[in-house]
Amino acid sequence: MRNLTPTTITQAFADYARKAPSARTRDLMVSLAAHLHSFVRENKLTQDEWMAAIDVLTRAAKFTDDKRNEFILLSDLLGVSSLVDMVNATDSGTTSSLLGPFLIEGAPELPNGGDMWRGQEGEPLVVSGKVVDEKGKPAKGTVLALWQNAGNGLYAQQDSKQAPTNYHARLKVADDGSFAFTTVRPVAYQVPYDGPAGDMLRALGRDAWRPAHLHMMVHAPGHKPLITMFFPEDDKHLDSDAVFGVRVPLVLPFAKETVRAKLPANLAARETLPLPVWTARLDLALPAG
Ligand code: BEZ
Ligand code: FE
């Protein structure tokens, strides 16, 4: 096409993609180009602003390696990762949330009732709950992947002083769907802000804080994995999560237990935990399908 104008260029892009081998790829790219073109037209983007955007992407590539992905962080901070999660959510089962960058392969198995805290820095937290399926029945064969930050606010991947799998575990729930474990009470922390994603936060007058949270991925036979996370209701960053991950049903009371006999019977650290100890009840329902 010759004689392009600021308005006809969008249709020209669609026309050029007529022979795309995948209709879905074509539709996505044509839609993306149409939105980008509208963005440029509506904002009358200057050459300098365009160059600044290219610079963000170029710097993001330099910050990205197999331990850190600055593109995913940009997506998280723009709300895109959460939006992808939300538009794909079903309306049954426990509410999902975004995955985040810290799930690892090969986390060690934690026996049901086991202790990930083991006296490390921070306040111990006893988590107990039940996983049921869409009919409210115990979901046999369920495995929970658990991951969270340590008492110093850092994930094991960010902290060479921690063992690489610290606060990462896989836990097989009991046949009646119940589970319990001891961990550290997660703490609020800041997402990495030393790269272009941090520059974007500063340019917007935003901060990098995420409220404290405990990640879970629930694997149950015959179900799609459920990816979610839980937040203590007293965290001051719940309404300003940098990555838009908080959902009302995922905000839970954390209570202090003073009576040892009320802790789950199978808890390995039951007799040794300092009292009072934080407790949280986490009940999970698998989405249908
Ligand atoms: C997290 O859940 O820890 C996380 C999520 C998105 C970006 C950075 C961290
Ligand atoms: Fe996290």
PDB file of C-alpha atoms and ligand atoms in Angstrom:
ATOM      1  CA  MET A   1       0.000   0.000   0.000  1.00  0.00           C
ATOM      2  CA  ARG A   2       1.221   3.472  -0.910  1.00  0.00           C
ATOM      3  CA  ASN A   3      -0.207   6.814   0.093  1.00  0.00           C
ATOM      4  CA  LEU A   4      -0.522   5.812   3.764  1.00  0.00           C
ATOM      5  CA  THR A   5      -2.054   8.227   6.228  1.00  0.00           C
ATOM      6  CA  PRO A   6      -2.162   8.148  10.035  1.00  0.00           C
ATOM      7  CA  THR A   7      -5.570   6.503   9.789  1.00  0.00           C
ATOM      8  CA  THR A   8      -5.105   4.089   6.852  1.00  0.00           C
ATOM      9  CA  ILE A   9      -1.889   2.586   8.237  1.00  0.00           C
ATOM     10  CA  THR A  10      -3.881   0.467  10.702  1.00  0.00           C
ATOM     11  CA  GLN A  11      -5.927  -1.200   7.982  1.00  0.00           C
ATOM     12  CA  ALA A  12      -2.741  -1.628   5.926  1.00  0.00           C
ATOM     13  CA  PHE A  13      -1.199  -3.601   8.784  1.00  0.00           C
ATOM     14  CA  ALA A  14      -4.247  -5.879   8.871  1.00  0.00           C
ATOM     15  CA  ASP A  15      -4.148  -6.326   5.088  1.00  0.00           C
ATOM     16  CA  TYR A  16      -0.444  -7.285   5.134  1.00  0.00           C
ATOM     17  CA  ALA A  17      -1.276 -10.053   7.649  1.00  0.00           C
ATOM     18  CA  ARG A  18      -3.942 -11.690   5.462  1.00  0.00           C
ATOM     19  CA  LYS A  19      -1.833 -14.779   4.770  1.00  0.00           C
ATOM     20  CA  ALA A  20      -0.787 -15.438   8.377  1.00  0.00           C
ATOM     21  CA  PRO A  21      -0.647 -19.216   8.898  1.00  0.00           C
ATOM     22  CA  SER A  22      -2.331 -18.921  12.318  1.00  0.00           C
ATOM     23  CA  ALA A  23      -5.625 -17.011  12.522  1.00  0.00           C
ATOM     24  CA  ARG A  24      -5.209 -16.504  16.280  1.00  0.00           C
ATOM     25  CA  THR A  25      -1.718 -15.022  15.866  1.00  0.00           C
ATOM     26  CA  ARG A  26      -2.998 -12.785  13.078  1.00  0.00           C
ATOM     27  CA  ASP A  27      -5.954 -11.588  15.168  1.00  0.00           C
ATOM     28  CA  LEU A  28      -3.764 -10.878  18.181  1.00  0.00           C
ATOM     29  CA  MET A  29      -1.141  -9.000  16.180  1.00  0.00           C
ATOM     30  CA  VAL A  30      -3.678  -6.996  14.175  1.00  0.00           C
ATOM     31  CA  SER A  31      -5.429  -6.043  17.415  1.00  0.00           C
ATOM     32  CA  LEU A  32      -2.120  -5.171  19.098  1.00  0.00           C
ATOM     33  CA  ALA A  33      -1.062  -2.970  16.181  1.00  0.00           C
ATOM     34  CA  ALA A  34      -4.469  -1.263  16.153  1.00  0.00           C
ATOM     35  CA  HIS A  35      -4.176  -0.443  19.874  1.00  0.00           C
ATOM     36  CA  LEU A  36      -0.584   0.758  19.477  1.00  0.00           C
ATOM     37  CA  HIS A  37      -1.536   2.912  16.485  1.00  0.00           C
ATOM     38  CA  SER A  38      -4.420   4.439  18.454  1.00  0.00           C
ATOM     39  CA  PHE A  39      -2.046   5.113  21.352  1.00  0.00           C
ATOM     40  CA  VAL A  40       0.374   6.936  19.020  1.00  0.00           C
ATOM     41  CA  ARG A  41      -2.389   8.935  17.321  1.00  0.00           C
ATOM     42  CA  GLU A  42      -4.272   9.862  20.493  1.00  0.00           C
ATOM     43  CA  ASN A  43      -1.149  10.960  22.328  1.00  0.00           C
ATOM     44  CA  LYS A  44       0.646  12.358  19.254  1.00  0.00           C
ATOM     45  CA  LEU A  45       3.713  10.492  20.472  1.00  0.00           C
ATOM     46  CA  THR A  46       6.930  12.464  19.915  1.00  0.00           C
ATOM     47  CA  GLN A  47      10.141  10.979  18.486  1.00  0.00           C
ATOM     48  CA  ASP A  48      11.791  11.410  21.907  1.00  0.00           C
ATOM     49  CA  GLU A  49       8.953   9.592  23.674  1.00  0.00           C
ATOM     50  CA  TRP A  50       9.122   6.760  21.150  1.00  0.00           C
ATOM     51  CA  MET A  51      12.900   6.530  21.682  1.00  0.00           C
ATOM     52  CA  ALA A  52      12.398   6.480  25.484  1.00  0.00           C
ATOM     53  CA  ALA A  53      10.068   3.491  25.107  1.00  0.00           C
ATOM     54  CA  ILE A  54      12.618   1.687  22.920  1.00  0.00           C
ATOM     55  CA  ASP A  55      15.240   2.454  25.551  1.00  0.00           C
ATOM     56  CA  VAL A  56      13.078   0.846  28.266  1.00  0.00           C
ATOM     57  CA  LEU A  57      12.874  -2.355  26.219  1.00  0.00           C
ATOM     58  CA  THR A  58      16.585  -2.293  25.391  1.00  0.00           C
ATOM     59  CA  ARG A  59      17.490  -1.856  29.072  1.00  0.00           C
ATOM     60  CA  ALA A  60      14.965  -4.540  30.080  1.00  0.00           C
ATOM     61  CA  ALA A  61      16.810  -6.982  27.824  1.00  0.00           C
ATOM     62  CA  LYS A  62      20.094  -6.133  29.571  1.00  0.00           C
ATOM     63  CA  PHE A  63      18.533  -6.760  33.018  1.00  0.00           C
ATOM     64  CA  THR A  64      17.086 -10.101  31.959  1.00  0.00           C
ATOM     65  CA  ASP A  65      18.819 -13.424  32.554  1.00  0.00           C
ATOM     66  CA  ASP A  66      17.775 -16.837  33.824  1.00  0.00           C
ATOM     67  CA  LYS A  67      17.364 -15.477  37.396  1.00  0.00           C
ATOM     68  CA  ARG A  68      15.499 -12.268  36.612  1.00  0.00           C
ATOM     69  CA  ASN A  69      13.074 -11.308  33.861  1.00  0.00           C
ATOM     70  CA  GLU A  70      12.588  -7.563  33.607  1.00  0.00           C
ATOM     71  CA  PHE A  71       9.942  -7.986  30.883  1.00  0.00           C
ATOM     72  CA  ILE A  72       7.747 -10.045  33.225  1.00  0.00           C
ATOM     73  CA  LEU A  73       8.307  -7.461  35.950  1.00  0.00           C
ATOM     74  CA  LEU A  74       7.175  -4.700  33.571  1.00  0.00           C
ATOM     75  CA  SER A  75       4.101  -6.779  32.715  1.00  0.00           C
ATOM     76  CA  ASP A  76       3.415  -7.281  36.457  1.00  0.00           C
ATOM     77  CA  LEU A  77       3.794  -3.592  37.302  1.00  0.00           C
ATOM     78  CA  LEU A  78       1.619  -2.559  34.350  1.00  0.00           C
ATOM     79  CA  GLY A  79      -1.159  -4.827  35.653  1.00  0.00           C
ATOM     80  CA  VAL A  80      -0.977  -7.014  32.542  1.00  0.00           C
ATOM     81  CA  SER A  81       0.006 -10.241  34.357  1.00  0.00           C
ATOM     82  CA  SER A  82      -2.891  -9.826  36.798  1.00  0.00           C
ATOM     83  CA  LEU A  83      -5.291  -9.000  34.016  1.00  0.00           C
ATOM     84  CA  VAL A  84      -4.309 -12.145  32.083  1.00  0.00           C
ATOM     85  CA  ASP A  85      -4.949 -14.121  35.273  1.00  0.00           C
ATOM     86  CA  MET A  86      -8.325 -12.438  35.850  1.00  0.00           C
ATOM     87  CA  VAL A  87      -9.676 -12.790  32.299  1.00  0.00           C
ATOM     88  CA  ASN A  88      -8.877 -16.507  32.393  1.00  0.00           C
ATOM     89  CA  ALA A  89     -10.362 -17.150  35.833  1.00  0.00           C
ATOM     90  CA  THR A  90     -13.357 -19.416  36.256  1.00  0.00           C
ATOM     91  CA  ASP A  91     -16.064 -18.374  38.680  1.00  0.00           C
ATOM     92  CA  SER A  92     -15.778 -21.552  40.750  1.00  0.00           C
ATOM     93  CA  GLY A  93     -13.212 -22.493  43.364  1.00  0.00           C
ATOM     94  CA  THR A  94     -10.647 -20.432  45.190  1.00  0.00           C
ATOM     95  CA  THR A  95      -9.771 -17.135  43.545  1.00  0.00           C
ATOM     96  CA  SER A  96      -6.528 -17.241  41.610  1.00  0.00           C
ATOM     97  CA  SER A  97      -3.747 -14.676  41.494  1.00  0.00           C
ATOM     98  CA  LEU A  98      -0.626 -14.138  39.457  1.00  0.00           C
ATOM     99  CA  LEU A  99       2.307 -16.577  39.539  1.00  0.00           C
ATOM    100  CA  GLY A 100       5.169 -14.150  40.162  1.00  0.00           C
ATOM    101  CA  PRO A 101       8.783 -14.990  39.366  1.00  0.00           C
ATOM    102  CA  PHE A 102       9.853 -17.131  42.322  1.00  0.00           C
ATOM    103  CA  LEU A 103       8.343 -20.599  41.848  1.00  0.00           C
ATOM    104  CA  ILE A 104      11.182 -23.122  41.423  1.00  0.00           C
ATOM    105  CA  GLU A 105      11.432 -26.595  39.931  1.00  0.00           C
ATOM    106  CA  GLY A 106      12.546 -29.378  42.249  1.00  0.00           C
ATOM    107  CA  ALA A 107      11.409 -27.950  45.603  1.00  0.00           C
ATOM    108  CA  PRO A 108      11.908 -30.503  48.400  1.00  0.00           C
ATOM    109  CA  GLU A 109       8.980 -32.498  49.785  1.00  0.00           C
ATOM    110  CA  LEU A 110       7.685 -31.239  53.124  1.00  0.00           C
ATOM    111  CA  PRO A 111       5.791 -33.906  55.079  1.00  0.00           C
ATOM    112  CA  ASN A 112       2.219 -32.952  56.016  1.00  0.00           C
ATOM    113  CA  GLY A 113       2.641 -31.164  59.384  1.00  0.00           C
ATOM    114  CA  GLY A 114       6.267 -30.321  58.553  1.00  0.00           C
ATOM    115  CA  ASP A 115       8.300 -27.293  59.555  1.00  0.00           C
ATOM    116  CA  MET A 116       9.870 -24.888  57.032  1.00  0.00           C
ATOM    117  CA  TRP A 117      10.648 -22.315  59.732  1.00  0.00           C
ATOM    118  CA  ARG A 118      13.072 -24.352  61.844  1.00  0.00           C
ATOM    119  CA  GLY A 119      13.853 -21.426  64.129  1.00  0.00           C
ATOM    120  CA  GLN A 120      14.993 -19.079  61.351  1.00  0.00           C
ATOM    121  CA  GLU A 121      14.694 -15.283  61.492  1.00  0.00           C
ATOM    122  CA  GLY A 122      11.122 -14.020  61.761  1.00  0.00           C
ATOM    123  CA  GLU A 123       7.905 -15.007  63.479  1.00  0.00           C
ATOM    124  CA  PRO A 124       6.686 -18.586  63.048  1.00  0.00           C
ATOM    125  CA  LEU A 125       3.291 -19.133  61.453  1.00  0.00           C
ATOM    126  CA  VAL A 126       1.189 -22.301  61.583  1.00  0.00           C
ATOM    127  CA  VAL A 127      -0.926 -22.772  58.476  1.00  0.00           C
ATOM    128  CA  SER A 128      -3.650 -25.396  58.345  1.00  0.00           C
ATOM    129  CA  GLY A 129      -6.546 -26.046  56.043  1.00  0.00           C
ATOM    130  CA  LYS A 130      -8.342 -28.350  53.682  1.00  0.00           C
ATOM    131  CA  VAL A 131      -8.481 -28.755  49.925  1.00  0.00           C
ATOM    132  CA  VAL A 132     -11.801 -29.806  48.405  1.00  0.00           C
ATOM    133  CA  ASP A 133     -12.910 -30.341  44.834  1.00  0.00           C
ATOM    134  CA  GLU A 134     -15.765 -28.609  43.027  1.00  0.00           C
ATOM    135  CA  LYS A 135     -18.250 -30.902  44.807  1.00  0.00           C
ATOM    136  CA  GLY A 136     -16.861 -30.045  48.230  1.00  0.00           C
ATOM    137  CA  LYS A 137     -15.249 -33.481  48.561  1.00  0.00           C
ATOM    138  CA  PRO A 138     -11.635 -34.008  49.705  1.00  0.00           C
ATOM    139  CA  ALA A 139      -9.386 -33.865  46.695  1.00  0.00           C
ATOM    140  CA  LYS A 140      -7.313 -37.046  46.954  1.00  0.00           C
ATOM    141  CA  GLY A 141      -3.787 -36.988  45.583  1.00  0.00           C
ATOM    142  CA  THR A 142      -3.470 -33.211  45.906  1.00  0.00           C
ATOM    143  CA  VAL A 143      -0.007 -31.702  46.117  1.00  0.00           C
ATOM    144  CA  LEU A 144       0.583 -28.125  47.236  1.00  0.00           C
ATOM    145  CA  ALA A 145       3.567 -26.198  45.934  1.00  0.00           C
ATOM    146  CA  LEU A 146       4.437 -23.591  48.564  1.00  0.00           C
ATOM    147  CA  TRP A 147       6.783 -20.655  48.246  1.00  0.00           C
ATOM    148  CA  GLN A 148       7.307 -17.371  50.027  1.00  0.00           C
ATOM    149  CA  ASN A 149       9.938 -14.963  51.233  1.00  0.00           C
ATOM    150  CA  ALA A 150      12.011 -15.449  54.375  1.00  0.00           C
ATOM    151  CA  GLY A 151      11.799 -13.383  57.549  1.00  0.00           C
ATOM    152  CA  ASN A 152      14.282 -10.868  56.061  1.00  0.00           C
ATOM    153  CA  GLY A 153      11.879 -10.188  53.167  1.00  0.00           C
ATOM    154  CA  LEU A 154      13.988 -11.953  50.528  1.00  0.00           C
ATOM    155  CA  TYR A 155      13.205 -15.027  48.483  1.00  0.00           C
ATOM    156  CA  ALA A 156      15.899 -17.700  48.532  1.00  0.00           C
ATOM    157  CA  GLN A 157      16.742 -16.791  44.909  1.00  0.00           C
ATOM    158  CA  GLN A 158      17.566 -13.228  45.978  1.00  0.00           C
ATOM    159  CA  ASP A 159      19.698 -14.096  48.977  1.00  0.00           C
ATOM    160  CA  SER A 160      22.944 -16.057  48.801  1.00  0.00           C
ATOM    161  CA  LYS A 161      22.781 -16.600  52.597  1.00  0.00           C
ATOM    162  CA  GLN A 162      19.705 -18.819  52.237  1.00  0.00           C
ATOM    163  CA  ALA A 163      19.732 -22.396  50.955  1.00  0.00           C
ATOM    164  CA  PRO A 164      18.408 -22.291  47.350  1.00  0.00           C
ATOM    165  CA  THR A 165      15.176 -24.069  48.330  1.00  0.00           C
ATOM    166  CA  ASN A 166      14.549 -22.234  51.622  1.00  0.00           C
ATOM    167  CA  TYR A 167      10.778 -21.626  51.997  1.00  0.00           C
ATOM    168  CA  HIS A 168      10.023 -23.630  48.871  1.00  0.00           C
ATOM    169  CA  ALA A 169       8.266 -26.969  49.304  1.00  0.00           C
ATOM    170  CA  ARG A 170       5.877 -29.558  47.913  1.00  0.00           C
ATOM    171  CA  LEU A 171       3.380 -30.963  50.409  1.00  0.00           C
ATOM    172  CA  LYS A 172       1.074 -33.947  49.796  1.00  0.00           C
ATOM    173  CA  VAL A 173      -2.271 -33.308  51.478  1.00  0.00           C
ATOM    174  CA  ALA A 174      -3.897 -36.103  53.540  1.00  0.00           C
ATOM    175  CA  ASP A 175      -6.636 -38.246  51.964  1.00  0.00           C
ATOM    176  CA  ASP A 176      -9.271 -36.219  53.838  1.00  0.00           C
ATOM    177  CA  GLY A 177      -7.907 -33.083  52.111  1.00  0.00           C
ATOM    178  CA  SER A 178      -6.294 -31.656  55.247  1.00  0.00           C
ATOM    179  CA  PHE A 179      -2.851 -30.142  55.513  1.00  0.00           C
ATOM    180  CA  ALA A 180      -0.770 -28.236  58.039  1.00  0.00           C
ATOM    181  CA  PHE A 181       2.726 -26.824  58.134  1.00  0.00           C
ATOM    182  CA  THR A 182       4.860 -24.365  60.024  1.00  0.00           C
ATOM    183  CA  THR A 183       6.529 -21.546  58.150  1.00  0.00           C
ATOM    184  CA  VAL A 184       7.678 -18.018  58.824  1.00  0.00           C
ATOM    185  CA  ARG A 185       5.131 -15.227  58.763  1.00  0.00           C
ATOM    186  CA  PRO A 186       5.787 -13.676  55.317  1.00  0.00           C
ATOM    187  CA  VAL A 187       6.719  -9.997  55.297  1.00  0.00           C
ATOM    188  CA  ALA A 188       6.003  -7.155  52.886  1.00  0.00           C
ATOM    189  CA  TYR A 189       8.834  -6.546  50.447  1.00  0.00           C
ATOM    190  CA  GLN A 190       9.751  -4.468  47.445  1.00  0.00           C
ATOM    191  CA  VAL A 191       9.981  -5.871  43.943  1.00  0.00           C
ATOM    192  CA  PRO A 192      13.352  -5.183  42.302  1.00  0.00           C
ATOM    193  CA  TYR A 193      13.413  -1.484  41.410  1.00  0.00           C
ATOM    194  CA  ASP A 194      16.986  -1.011  40.189  1.00  0.00           C
ATOM    195  CA  GLY A 195      16.101  -1.443  36.504  1.00  0.00           C
ATOM    196  CA  PRO A 196      13.759   0.114  33.946  1.00  0.00           C
ATOM    197  CA  ALA A 197      10.707  -1.293  35.763  1.00  0.00           C
ATOM    198  CA  GLY A 198      11.800   0.655  38.856  1.00  0.00           C
ATOM    199  CA  ASP A 199      12.295   3.762  36.694  1.00  0.00           C
ATOM    200  CA  MET A 200       8.701   3.384  35.531  1.00  0.00           C
ATOM    201  CA  LEU A 201       7.489   3.214  39.159  1.00  0.00           C
ATOM    202  CA  ARG A 202       9.431   6.362  40.022  1.00  0.00           C
ATOM    203  CA  ALA A 203       8.113   8.159  36.930  1.00  0.00           C
ATOM    204  CA  LEU A 204       4.594   7.365  38.128  1.00  0.00           C
ATOM    205  CA  GLY A 205       5.223   8.325  41.759  1.00  0.00           C
ATOM    206  CA  ARG A 206       4.525   4.711  42.741  1.00  0.00           C
ATOM    207  CA  ASP A 207       6.412   2.487  45.152  1.00  0.00           C
ATOM    208  CA  ALA A 208       7.623  -1.079  44.768  1.00  0.00           C
ATOM    209  CA  TRP A 209       5.944  -2.651  47.805  1.00  0.00           C
ATOM    210  CA  ARG A 210       4.041  -5.895  47.720  1.00  0.00           C
ATOM    211  CA  PRO A 211       2.014  -6.821  50.801  1.00  0.00           C
ATOM    212  CA  ALA A 212       3.207  -9.928  52.653  1.00  0.00           C
ATOM    213  CA  HIS A 213       1.930 -13.078  50.970  1.00  0.00           C
ATOM    214  CA  LEU A 214       2.290 -16.801  50.814  1.00  0.00           C
ATOM    215  CA  HIS A 215       2.157 -18.411  47.369  1.00  0.00           C
ATOM    216  CA  MET A 216       0.417 -21.687  46.637  1.00  0.00           C
ATOM    217  CA  MET A 217      -0.039 -23.764  43.536  1.00  0.00           C
ATOM    218  CA  VAL A 218      -2.495 -26.637  43.959  1.00  0.00           C
ATOM    219  CA  HIS A 219      -2.011 -29.712  41.782  1.00  0.00           C
ATOM    220  CA  ALA A 220      -4.886 -32.208  41.945  1.00  0.00           C
ATOM    221  CA  PRO A 221      -5.495 -35.145  39.612  1.00  0.00           C
ATOM    222  CA  GLY A 222      -8.034 -34.236  36.924  1.00  0.00           C
ATOM    223  CA  HIS A 223      -7.844 -30.499  37.630  1.00  0.00           C
ATOM    224  CA  LYS A 224      -5.957 -27.613  36.111  1.00  0.00           C
ATOM    225  CA  PRO A 225      -3.371 -26.268  38.583  1.00  0.00           C
ATOM    226  CA  LEU A 226      -4.733 -23.488  40.779  1.00  0.00           C
ATOM    227  CA  ILE A 227      -2.232 -20.658  41.252  1.00  0.00           C
ATOM    228  CA  THR A 228      -2.951 -18.304  44.095  1.00  0.00           C
ATOM    229  CA  MET A 229      -1.533 -16.478  47.107  1.00  0.00           C
ATOM    230  CA  PHE A 230      -2.777 -15.412  50.516  1.00  0.00           C
ATOM    231  CA  PHE A 231      -2.294 -12.149  52.376  1.00  0.00           C
ATOM    232  CA  PRO A 232      -2.546 -11.274  56.090  1.00  0.00           C
ATOM    233  CA  GLU A 233      -5.387  -8.817  56.619  1.00  0.00           C
ATOM    234  CA  ASP A 234      -3.272  -6.453  58.735  1.00  0.00           C
ATOM    235  CA  ASP A 235      -0.760  -5.633  55.971  1.00  0.00           C
ATOM    236  CA  LYS A 236      -0.577  -1.931  55.168  1.00  0.00           C
ATOM    237  CA  HIS A 237       0.173  -2.481  51.461  1.00  0.00           C
ATOM    238  CA  LEU A 238      -2.997  -4.437  50.608  1.00  0.00           C
ATOM    239  CA  ASP A 239      -4.501  -1.512  48.708  1.00  0.00           C
ATOM    240  CA  SER A 240      -1.357  -0.562  46.830  1.00  0.00           C
ATOM    241  CA  ASP A 241       0.162  -3.902  45.768  1.00  0.00           C
ATOM    242  CA  ALA A 242       2.732  -2.993  43.091  1.00  0.00           C
ATOM    243  CA  VAL A 243       1.663  -5.963  40.950  1.00  0.00           C
ATOM    244  CA  PHE A 244      -2.139  -5.816  41.505  1.00  0.00           C
ATOM    245  CA  GLY A 245      -2.314  -9.339  42.988  1.00  0.00           C
ATOM    246  CA  VAL A 246      -4.633  -8.796  45.983  1.00  0.00           C
ATOM    247  CA  ARG A 247      -8.208 -10.161  45.810  1.00  0.00           C
ATOM    248  CA  VAL A 248     -10.703  -9.889  48.680  1.00  0.00           C
ATOM    249  CA  PRO A 249     -11.140 -13.673  49.253  1.00  0.00           C
ATOM    250  CA  LEU A 250      -7.365 -14.090  49.492  1.00  0.00           C
ATOM    251  CA  VAL A 251      -6.994 -11.700  52.444  1.00  0.00           C
ATOM    252  CA  LEU A 252      -7.091 -13.697  55.658  1.00  0.00           C
ATOM    253  CA  PRO A 253      -6.999 -13.101  59.391  1.00  0.00           C
ATOM    254  CA  PHE A 254      -3.752 -14.225  61.029  1.00  0.00           C
ATOM    255  CA  ALA A 255      -4.478 -14.945  64.697  1.00  0.00           C
ATOM    256  CA  LYS A 256      -2.225 -15.564  67.676  1.00  0.00           C
ATOM    257  CA  GLU A 257      -2.681 -18.959  69.369  1.00  0.00           C
ATOM    258  CA  THR A 258      -1.694 -19.259  73.001  1.00  0.00           C
ATOM    259  CA  VAL A 259      -2.847 -22.837  73.623  1.00  0.00           C
ATOM    260  CA  ARG A 260      -0.493 -25.519  72.331  1.00  0.00           C
ATOM    261  CA  ALA A 261      -3.236 -28.174  72.384  1.00  0.00           C
ATOM    262  CA  LYS A 262      -5.168 -26.177  69.787  1.00  0.00           C
ATOM    263  CA  LEU A 263      -2.375 -26.472  67.207  1.00  0.00           C
ATOM    264  CA  PRO A 264      -2.852 -29.207  64.567  1.00  0.00           C
ATOM    265  CA  ALA A 265      -2.126 -32.632  66.059  1.00  0.00           C
ATOM    266  CA  ASN A 266       0.258 -33.629  63.249  1.00  0.00           C
ATOM    267  CA  LEU A 267       2.425 -30.523  63.527  1.00  0.00           C
ATOM    268  CA  ALA A 268       6.098 -31.578  63.793  1.00  0.00           C
ATOM    269  CA  ALA A 269       6.983 -28.421  65.758  1.00  0.00           C
ATOM    270  CA  ARG A 270       3.880 -28.598  67.987  1.00  0.00           C
ATOM    271  CA  GLU A 271       5.749 -29.097  71.246  1.00  0.00           C
ATOM    272  CA  THR A 272       8.579 -26.661  70.568  1.00  0.00           C
ATOM    273  CA  LEU A 273       7.054 -23.581  68.913  1.00  0.00           C
ATOM    274  CA  PRO A 274       7.283 -20.447  71.058  1.00  0.00           C
ATOM    275  CA  LEU A 275       3.821 -19.305  72.181  1.00  0.00           C
ATOM    276  CA  PRO A 276       1.865 -17.303  71.307  1.00  0.00           C
ATOM    277  CA  VAL A 277       2.264 -18.339  67.670  1.00  0.00           C
ATOM    278  CA  TRP A 278       0.646 -16.921  64.533  1.00  0.00           C
ATOM    279  CA  THR A 279      -1.926 -19.182  62.901  1.00  0.00           C
ATOM    280  CA  ALA A 280      -3.832 -18.943  59.635  1.00  0.00           C
ATOM    281  CA  ARG A 281      -6.595 -21.124  58.254  1.00  0.00           C
ATOM    282  CA  LEU A 282      -6.456 -21.671  54.503  1.00  0.00           C
ATOM    283  CA  ASP A 283      -9.313 -23.550  52.888  1.00  0.00           C
ATOM    284  CA  LEU A 284      -9.027 -24.167  49.194  1.00  0.00           C
ATOM    285  CA  ALA A 285     -11.575 -25.260  46.618  1.00  0.00           C
ATOM    286  CA  LEU A 286     -10.502 -26.466  43.219  1.00  0.00           C
ATOM    287  CA  PRO A 287     -12.193 -24.833  40.252  1.00  0.00           C
ATOM    288  CA  ALA A 288     -14.449 -27.069  38.143  1.00  0.00           C
ATOM    289  CA  GLY A 289     -13.013 -28.468  34.908  1.00  0.00           C
TER     290      GLY A 289
HETATM  291  C1  BEZ B   1       5.999 -11.966  43.945  1.00  0.00           C
HETATM  292  O1  BEZ B   1       4.920 -12.488  44.071  1.00  0.00           O
HETATM  293  O2  BEZ B   1       6.824 -12.183  44.788  1.00  0.00           O
HETATM  294  C2  BEZ B   1       6.256 -11.066  42.781  1.00  0.00           C
HETATM  295  C3  BEZ B   1       5.274 -10.924  41.821  1.00  0.00           C
HETATM  296  C4  BEZ B   1       5.524 -10.108  40.748  1.00  0.00           C
HETATM  297  C5  BEZ B   1       6.731  -9.444  40.631  1.00  0.00           C
HETATM  298  C6  BEZ B   1       7.707  -9.588  41.593  1.00  0.00           C
HETATM  299  C7  BEZ B   1       7.470 -10.412  42.683  1.00  0.00           C
HETATM  300 FE    FE B   2       5.809 -13.364  45.983  1.00  0.00          FE
END
